[in-house]
Coordinates of C-alpha atoms in Angstrom, one line a residue:
M1 CA 0.0 0.0 0.0
A2 CA 1.4 3.5 -0.9
M3 CA 2.0 5.8 1.9
N4 CA -0.1 8.9 2.4
S5 CA 1.4 12.3 3.0
S6 CA 1.0 12.1 6.8
Q7 CA 3.0 8.9 6.8
V8 CA 5.7 10.5 4.7
E9 CA 5.8 13.5 7.1
A10 CA 6.1 11.2 10.1
I11 CA 9.1 9.4 8.6
V12 CA 10.7 12.7 7.6
K13 CA 10.4 13.9 11.2
Q14 CA 11.9 10.7 12.6
V15 CA 14.9 11.0 10.3
L16 CA 15.6 14.6 11.1
E17 CA 15.1 14.2 14.9
Q18 CA 18.1 11.9 14.8
L19 CA 20.3 14.7 13.5
S20 CA 20.9 16.5 16.7
G21 CA 20.6 15.9 20.4
S22 CA 19.5 19.5 21.0
S23 CA 16.6 21.5 19.7
A24 CA 17.0 24.0 16.9
P25 CA 17.6 27.7 17.7
A26 CA 14.4 29.7 18.3
A27 CA 13.3 31.7 15.3
P28 CA 12.8 35.5 15.8
A29 CA 9.3 36.2 17.1
A30 CA 6.6 36.6 14.6
C31 CA 2.9 37.4 15.0
A32 CA 0.9 34.2 14.6
N33 CA -2.2 36.1 13.8
C34 CA -0.7 38.7 11.5
S35 CA -3.0 39.9 8.7
K36 CA -1.0 39.7 5.4
E37 CA -2.3 41.5 2.4
I38 CA -2.4 39.0 -0.4
P39 CA -2.9 40.2 -3.9
S40 CA -5.5 38.6 -6.2
V41 CA -2.9 37.5 -8.8
A42 CA 0.6 36.1 -8.6
H43 CA 3.4 36.7 -11.1
V44 CA 5.4 33.7 -12.3
A45 CA 8.4 33.6 -14.6
M46 CA 7.2 30.8 -16.9
L47 CA 9.7 29.2 -19.3
T48 CA 7.6 29.0 -22.4
G49 CA 10.2 28.1 -25.0
I50 CA 14.0 27.8 -25.5
E51 CA 15.6 30.9 -24.0
K52 CA 12.2 32.5 -23.5
V53 CA 10.7 33.3 -20.1
E54 CA 7.5 35.2 -19.9
I55 CA 6.1 36.8 -16.7
K56 CA 2.6 35.4 -16.4
E57 CA -0.2 36.5 -14.2
Y58 CA -2.2 33.8 -12.5
P59 CA -5.1 33.9 -10.1
M60 CA -3.9 33.5 -6.5
P61 CA -4.8 29.9 -5.6
E62 CA -6.9 28.8 -2.6
V63 CA -4.7 27.6 0.3
G64 CA -5.9 24.2 1.4
D65 CA -5.7 22.8 4.9
D66 CA -2.3 21.2 4.3
D67 CA -0.9 24.0 2.1
I68 CA 1.5 27.0 2.6
L69 CA 1.5 30.2 0.6
V70 CA 4.9 31.8 0.6
K71 CA 5.9 35.3 -0.5
V72 CA 9.2 34.8 -2.4
E73 CA 12.1 36.9 -1.2
G74 CA 14.8 35.6 -3.6
C75 CA 16.1 32.7 -5.6
G76 CA 19.4 31.8 -7.1
I77 CA 19.9 30.5 -10.7
C78 CA 21.3 27.0 -10.6
G79 CA 23.3 25.5 -13.5
T80 CA 20.3 23.1 -13.9
D81 CA 18.0 26.1 -14.5
A82 CA 20.4 27.5 -17.1
H83 CA 20.6 24.1 -18.9
E84 CA 16.8 23.9 -18.9
Y85 CA 16.6 27.6 -20.2
K86 CA 19.0 26.9 -23.0
R87 CA 17.8 23.6 -24.3
D88 CA 15.1 21.9 -22.2
P89 CA 17.0 18.7 -21.5
F90 CA 14.4 17.5 -19.1
G91 CA 11.4 18.2 -21.4
L92 CA 9.6 20.3 -18.8
I93 CA 8.5 23.3 -21.0
P94 CA 6.3 25.1 -20.0
V95 CA 7.7 25.2 -16.5
A96 CA 8.1 27.6 -13.6
L97 CA 11.8 27.2 -12.6
G98 CA 13.7 28.1 -9.5
H99 CA 14.7 25.8 -6.7
E100 CA 17.2 27.8 -4.7
G101 CA 14.6 30.0 -3.2
S102 CA 13.3 31.2 0.2
G103 CA 10.5 33.4 1.4
E104 CA 8.0 34.3 4.1
I105 CA 4.9 32.4 5.0
V106 CA 1.9 34.6 4.4
K107 CA -0.9 32.1 4.8
M108 CA -1.1 28.4 5.7
G109 CA -3.7 25.7 6.2
K110 CA -5.0 24.7 9.6
N111 CA -3.2 21.4 9.5
V112 CA 0.3 23.0 9.2
K113 CA 1.9 23.3 12.6
K114 CA 5.5 22.2 12.2
D115 CA 8.2 21.9 9.5
S116 CA 9.7 18.7 8.4
A117 CA 12.2 18.7 11.3
G118 CA 9.4 19.2 13.9
K119 CA 10.1 22.9 14.4
D120 CA 7.0 25.1 14.9
V121 CA 6.0 27.3 12.0
K122 CA 3.7 30.3 11.8
V123 CA 2.8 33.2 9.5
G124 CA 5.9 35.4 9.2
D125 CA 8.4 32.6 9.4
K126 CA 11.0 32.2 6.7
I127 CA 11.2 28.8 5.0
V128 CA 13.0 26.8 2.2
T129 CA 11.6 23.8 0.5
C130 CA 13.5 20.5 0.1
M131 CA 12.3 17.4 -1.6
I132 CA 8.9 16.3 -2.7
F133 CA 8.8 12.6 -1.8
K134 CA 6.7 10.3 -4.1
D135 CA 4.5 7.6 -2.6
D136 CA 6.5 4.4 -2.6
P137 CA 5.1 1.2 -1.0
N138 CA 8.6 -0.1 -0.2
I139 CA 10.0 3.1 1.4
T140 CA 11.5 2.9 4.9
M141 CA 13.0 5.5 7.2
F142 CA 16.5 4.2 6.1
D143 CA 15.6 4.6 2.5
L144 CA 14.2 8.1 3.0
N145 CA 17.5 9.2 4.5
K146 CA 19.3 8.0 1.4
Q147 CA 16.7 9.0 -1.2
N148 CA 17.8 11.7 -3.6
V149 CA 16.3 14.1 -6.1
G150 CA 15.3 12.3 -9.3
D151 CA 15.3 9.0 -7.4
G152 CA 11.9 8.9 -5.9
A153 CA 11.8 12.6 -5.2
D154 CA 11.2 15.9 -7.0
V155 CA 11.8 19.5 -6.1
Y156 CA 9.8 22.7 -6.5
G157 CA 11.1 24.5 -9.5
L158 CA 11.6 21.3 -11.5
V159 CA 8.1 19.9 -11.7
P160 CA 5.6 19.9 -14.5
D161 CA 3.2 22.8 -14.8
D162 CA -0.4 22.4 -13.6
D163 CA -3.5 24.5 -13.0
I164 CA -1.9 26.1 -9.9
H165 CA 1.2 27.3 -11.8
L166 CA 2.9 28.6 -8.6
N167 CA 5.4 25.7 -8.5
G168 CA 8.8 27.4 -8.8
W169 CA 10.6 30.1 -6.8
F170 CA 11.1 32.4 -9.8
A171 CA 7.8 34.1 -8.9
D172 CA 6.5 36.5 -6.3
Y173 CA 4.5 33.7 -4.6
I174 CA 4.9 29.9 -4.4
L175 CA 2.3 27.5 -3.1
I176 CA 3.6 24.5 -1.2
S177 CA 0.9 22.0 -1.7
R178 CA 2.2 18.9 -3.4
K179 CA 1.8 15.6 -1.5
G180 CA 5.1 14.5 0.1
S181 CA 6.5 18.1 0.3
T182 CA 9.2 18.9 2.8
F183 CA 10.2 22.3 4.1
F184 CA 12.3 23.9 6.9
N185 CA 11.9 26.9 9.1
V186 CA 15.1 28.9 8.6
S187 CA 14.1 32.2 10.2
D188 CA 17.5 32.3 12.0
L189 CA 19.4 32.7 8.7
D190 CA 19.7 35.9 6.6
L191 CA 18.3 36.0 3.1
D192 CA 21.7 35.5 1.3
S193 CA 22.4 32.4 3.4
R194 CA 18.9 31.0 2.7
I195 CA 19.5 31.5 -1.1
L196 CA 22.7 29.5 -0.8
I197 CA 21.2 26.6 1.2
E198 CA 20.4 24.4 -1.9
P199 CA 23.8 24.7 -3.6
C200 CA 25.6 24.3 -0.3
A201 CA 23.6 21.1 0.4
V202 CA 24.9 19.7 -2.9
L203 CA 28.5 20.1 -1.5
I204 CA 27.6 18.9 2.0
H205 CA 26.4 15.7 0.3
A206 CA 29.6 15.5 -1.8
V207 CA 31.8 15.8 1.3
E208 CA 29.8 13.2 3.1
R209 CA 30.2 10.9 0.2
A210 CA 34.0 11.6 0.2
K211 CA 34.2 10.7 3.9
T212 CA 32.8 7.2 3.2
T213 CA 36.1 6.4 1.5
G214 CA 38.0 6.7 4.7
I215 CA 40.7 8.7 2.9
L216 CA 39.5 12.3 3.5
R217 CA 40.9 13.3 6.8
F218 CA 41.9 16.4 8.9
N219 CA 45.4 16.5 7.5
S220 CA 44.6 15.4 3.9
R221 CA 46.1 17.2 0.9
V222 CA 43.1 18.1 -1.2
V223 CA 42.6 19.4 -4.8
V224 CA 39.4 21.1 -5.8
Q225 CA 39.2 21.4 -9.6
G226 CA 36.7 24.0 -10.8
C227 CA 36.1 27.2 -9.0
G228 CA 32.6 28.1 -10.0
P229 CA 30.0 28.3 -7.2
I230 CA 30.1 24.5 -6.6
G231 CA 33.9 24.3 -6.3
L232 CA 34.1 27.4 -4.2
I233 CA 31.5 26.2 -1.7
C234 CA 33.4 22.8 -1.6
I235 CA 36.5 24.7 -0.5
A236 CA 34.5 26.6 2.2
I237 CA 33.0 23.4 3.6
L238 CA 36.4 21.7 3.7
H239 CA 37.9 24.8 5.5
T240 CA 35.1 24.8 8.1
M241 CA 36.0 21.1 8.7
G242 CA 39.5 22.1 9.6
I243 CA 41.2 20.9 6.4
G244 CA 43.9 23.4 5.7
N245 CA 45.9 22.0 2.8
I246 CA 43.7 22.8 -0.2
I247 CA 44.8 23.6 -3.7
A248 CA 42.2 25.2 -6.0
V249 CA 42.4 24.6 -9.7
D250 CA 40.8 26.9 -12.3
G251 CA 41.7 29.1 -15.3
N252 CA 40.2 32.3 -13.9
E253 CA 42.5 34.3 -11.6
G254 CA 39.6 36.2 -10.0
R255 CA 38.0 32.9 -9.0
L256 CA 41.3 31.6 -7.7
E257 CA 41.8 34.6 -5.5
F258 CA 38.3 34.2 -4.1
A259 CA 39.1 30.5 -3.5
K260 CA 41.9 31.7 -1.1
R261 CA 39.4 33.9 0.8
L262 CA 37.2 30.8 1.3
G263 CA 40.0 28.6 2.6
A264 CA 42.3 27.4 -0.3
S265 CA 45.9 27.4 0.8
D266 CA 47.2 27.7 -2.7
T267 CA 46.1 27.8 -6.3
V268 CA 46.9 26.4 -9.8
N269 CA 45.9 28.2 -13.0
F270 CA 45.7 25.5 -15.6
K271 CA 46.4 28.1 -18.3
D272 CA 50.0 28.3 -16.9
Y273 CA 50.7 24.6 -17.7
N274 CA 51.0 22.6 -20.9
G275 CA 48.8 19.5 -20.2
A276 CA 47.8 17.4 -17.3
E277 CA 51.2 15.9 -16.6
A278 CA 52.7 19.4 -16.2
M279 CA 49.8 20.4 -14.0
A280 CA 50.4 17.3 -11.8
E281 CA 54.0 18.4 -11.4
G282 CA 52.9 21.9 -10.5
I283 CA 50.4 20.6 -7.9
A284 CA 53.1 18.2 -6.4
K285 CA 55.5 21.2 -6.0
K286 CA 52.8 23.1 -4.0
F287 CA 52.3 20.0 -1.8
D288 CA 56.0 19.7 -1.0
G289 CA 56.6 17.0 -3.5
H290 CA 53.3 15.0 -2.9
L291 CA 50.3 14.5 -5.1
A292 CA 46.8 15.0 -3.6
D293 CA 45.4 12.5 -1.0
F294 CA 41.9 13.4 -2.3
A295 CA 40.4 15.4 -5.1
F296 CA 37.0 16.9 -5.9
Q297 CA 36.1 17.3 -9.6
C298 CA 33.6 20.1 -9.9
T299 CA 33.9 21.3 -13.5
G300 CA 31.3 19.3 -15.5
S301 CA 34.0 19.0 -18.2
P302 CA 34.9 15.5 -19.5
A303 CA 38.5 16.7 -20.1
G304 CA 38.6 17.9 -16.5
H305 CA 37.5 14.4 -15.3
A306 CA 40.1 12.8 -17.5
N307 CA 42.8 15.0 -16.0
I308 CA 41.9 14.7 -12.3
Y309 CA 43.4 11.2 -11.9
K310 CA 46.9 12.6 -12.6
F311 CA 46.7 14.8 -9.6
I312 CA 46.0 12.0 -7.0
R313 CA 48.5 9.8 -5.3
K314 CA 48.5 6.1 -5.2
G315 CA 45.8 4.9 -2.8
G316 CA 44.1 8.3 -3.0
G317 CA 40.5 9.2 -3.4
L318 CA 38.2 11.1 -5.8
C319 CA 34.7 12.5 -5.6
E320 CA 33.2 13.4 -9.0
L321 CA 30.3 15.8 -8.6
G322 CA 30.5 18.0 -11.7
F323 CA 28.0 16.2 -14.0
F324 CA 24.4 17.1 -13.1
I325 CA 23.5 16.6 -16.7
N326 CA 25.0 14.4 -19.4
G327 CA 28.2 16.3 -20.3
G328 CA 29.6 13.7 -22.6
D329 CA 32.1 10.9 -22.4
A330 CA 35.6 11.2 -20.7
T331 CA 38.6 9.3 -21.9
I332 CA 40.7 7.7 -19.2
N333 CA 43.2 4.8 -19.0
P334 CA 41.7 2.4 -16.4
H335 CA 45.1 0.8 -15.8
F336 CA 47.1 3.9 -15.1
D337 CA 44.3 6.1 -13.8
I338 CA 42.5 3.7 -11.5
C339 CA 43.9 0.2 -11.1
S340 CA 47.6 0.6 -10.7
K341 CA 47.1 3.6 -8.4
E342 CA 44.2 1.9 -6.5
I343 CA 42.1 5.1 -6.6
T344 CA 38.9 5.0 -4.6
T345 CA 36.2 6.9 -6.5
V346 CA 32.7 8.0 -5.4
G347 CA 30.1 9.9 -7.4
S348 CA 27.9 12.5 -5.8
W349 CA 24.4 13.5 -7.0
V350 CA 22.5 16.4 -5.5
Y351 CA 21.6 15.8 -1.8
T352 CA 19.4 13.9 0.7
L353 CA 17.1 15.3 3.4
R354 CA 19.7 14.9 6.1
D355 CA 22.2 17.0 4.1
Y356 CA 19.8 20.0 4.2
A357 CA 19.8 20.1 8.0
T358 CA 23.6 19.8 8.1
T359 CA 23.8 22.7 5.6
F360 CA 22.1 25.1 8.0
E361 CA 24.8 24.4 10.6
F362 CA 27.6 24.8 8.0
L363 CA 26.3 28.2 6.9
K364 CA 26.2 29.4 10.6
S365 CA 29.7 28.1 11.1
A366 CA 31.0 29.7 7.9
K367 CA 29.5 33.1 9.0
A368 CA 31.0 32.7 12.5
I369 CA 34.5 32.3 11.2
G370 CA 34.2 35.1 8.7
L371 CA 34.0 33.4 5.4
P372 CA 32.5 35.8 2.7
M373 CA 29.7 33.4 1.6
S374 CA 27.4 36.2 0.6
E375 CA 29.9 37.4 -1.9
L376 CA 29.2 34.2 -3.9
I377 CA 26.1 36.1 -5.0
T378 CA 27.7 38.5 -7.5
D379 CA 24.7 39.5 -9.6
R380 CA 21.2 40.4 -8.5
Y381 CA 18.3 40.9 -10.9
P382 CA 14.6 41.8 -10.5
L383 CA 12.1 39.1 -11.6
S384 CA 11.1 41.3 -14.6
Q385 CA 14.6 41.0 -16.0
I386 CA 15.0 37.2 -15.5
N387 CA 15.9 36.6 -19.2
E388 CA 18.9 39.0 -18.7
A389 CA 19.7 37.1 -15.5
Y390 CA 19.8 33.8 -17.4
K391 CA 22.1 35.3 -20.0
K392 CA 24.4 36.6 -17.3
N393 CA 24.6 33.1 -15.8
L394 CA 25.3 31.5 -19.2
A395 CA 28.1 34.1 -19.9
M396 CA 29.9 32.8 -16.8
T397 CA 31.3 36.2 -16.0
G398 CA 30.1 36.1 -12.4
L399 CA 29.4 33.5 -9.8
K400 CA 25.9 33.0 -8.4
V401 CA 23.2 35.0 -10.1
A402 CA 20.1 35.6 -8.0
V403 CA 16.6 36.9 -8.8
F404 CA 14.4 38.9 -6.5
P405 CA 10.7 40.0 -6.8
D406 CA 10.2 43.4 -8.4

């Protein structure tokens, strides 16, 4: 028998209650009976064709007993959004995109009392959405903790359009109403931090995957290849863990300098080297004659994946997390690259529910030690200029591009 939404919610709560022995910090006070003026229509950035987003007006939907209406405060553009905008690889058009968003509860149904971690929620609280779990007769609490996006779960911002339309965070309102939805009260985080939760969860998951190898340790020599938002966040997470010997690899000097501010101890610009072998020698020199104990490959480039093995010592480890869509085949030599060096490799794909809760604590820790996480958001656009925001993202001249209601 398939589980109903209340059963899913109960399992989610059980999983997350295991994450900490202490209760979550109290959110700032908000009036539970506040009267929020809600307009009669909502504005949604609907992707209606390749590289074509139109701002559509839709009637404000009714809020059911189990639903939450959220006034959007901001949302980052993910690489997945950009790929969908450019060529619709998931076949979702028409679709309301945006899954790196956060906003304020303005209305909620009578049955909504707590978030997916068991934390009280009320009108005025700030929330983020996580996964939308699908009914599965075979699901268990253990499975739910491992279940990932695209593997029995969806996310708001990457779901088919319906008669409600308010399904993505690129809008001024979003309705949390789908069966199996999960969400978190994050009123104790500032807006920039909330916008960064989703991409940071991707890296929290990757680091947790890396730790399963038993190779990534406090004193490990680590290479992070690719210093876009994903690689930079990876460096910040490793730094907060106390790993101090990190080399960042990229071809953009500005990004490499920012990598140092987030915790990289040194950098390698691949433009300064003629081929992977020369790069490996350069990395070894910066590691006092040693290759990396562990590497994170964050570029999404098949050539980048082919090269990364050269930078890892015998018996070392690799986490590949750069390929969120099919980026093509990579050419490696299994004998030299994997077998003779006995490289332990793990792949990482998006995140699980547990990773979200861990991410909240990472962001607080990063802020406490002064990491400039907010500076990852380099470009800010109003919703009415979302086409320009996508083009800025595709130009790769900044880091994280974010969109805010007009």
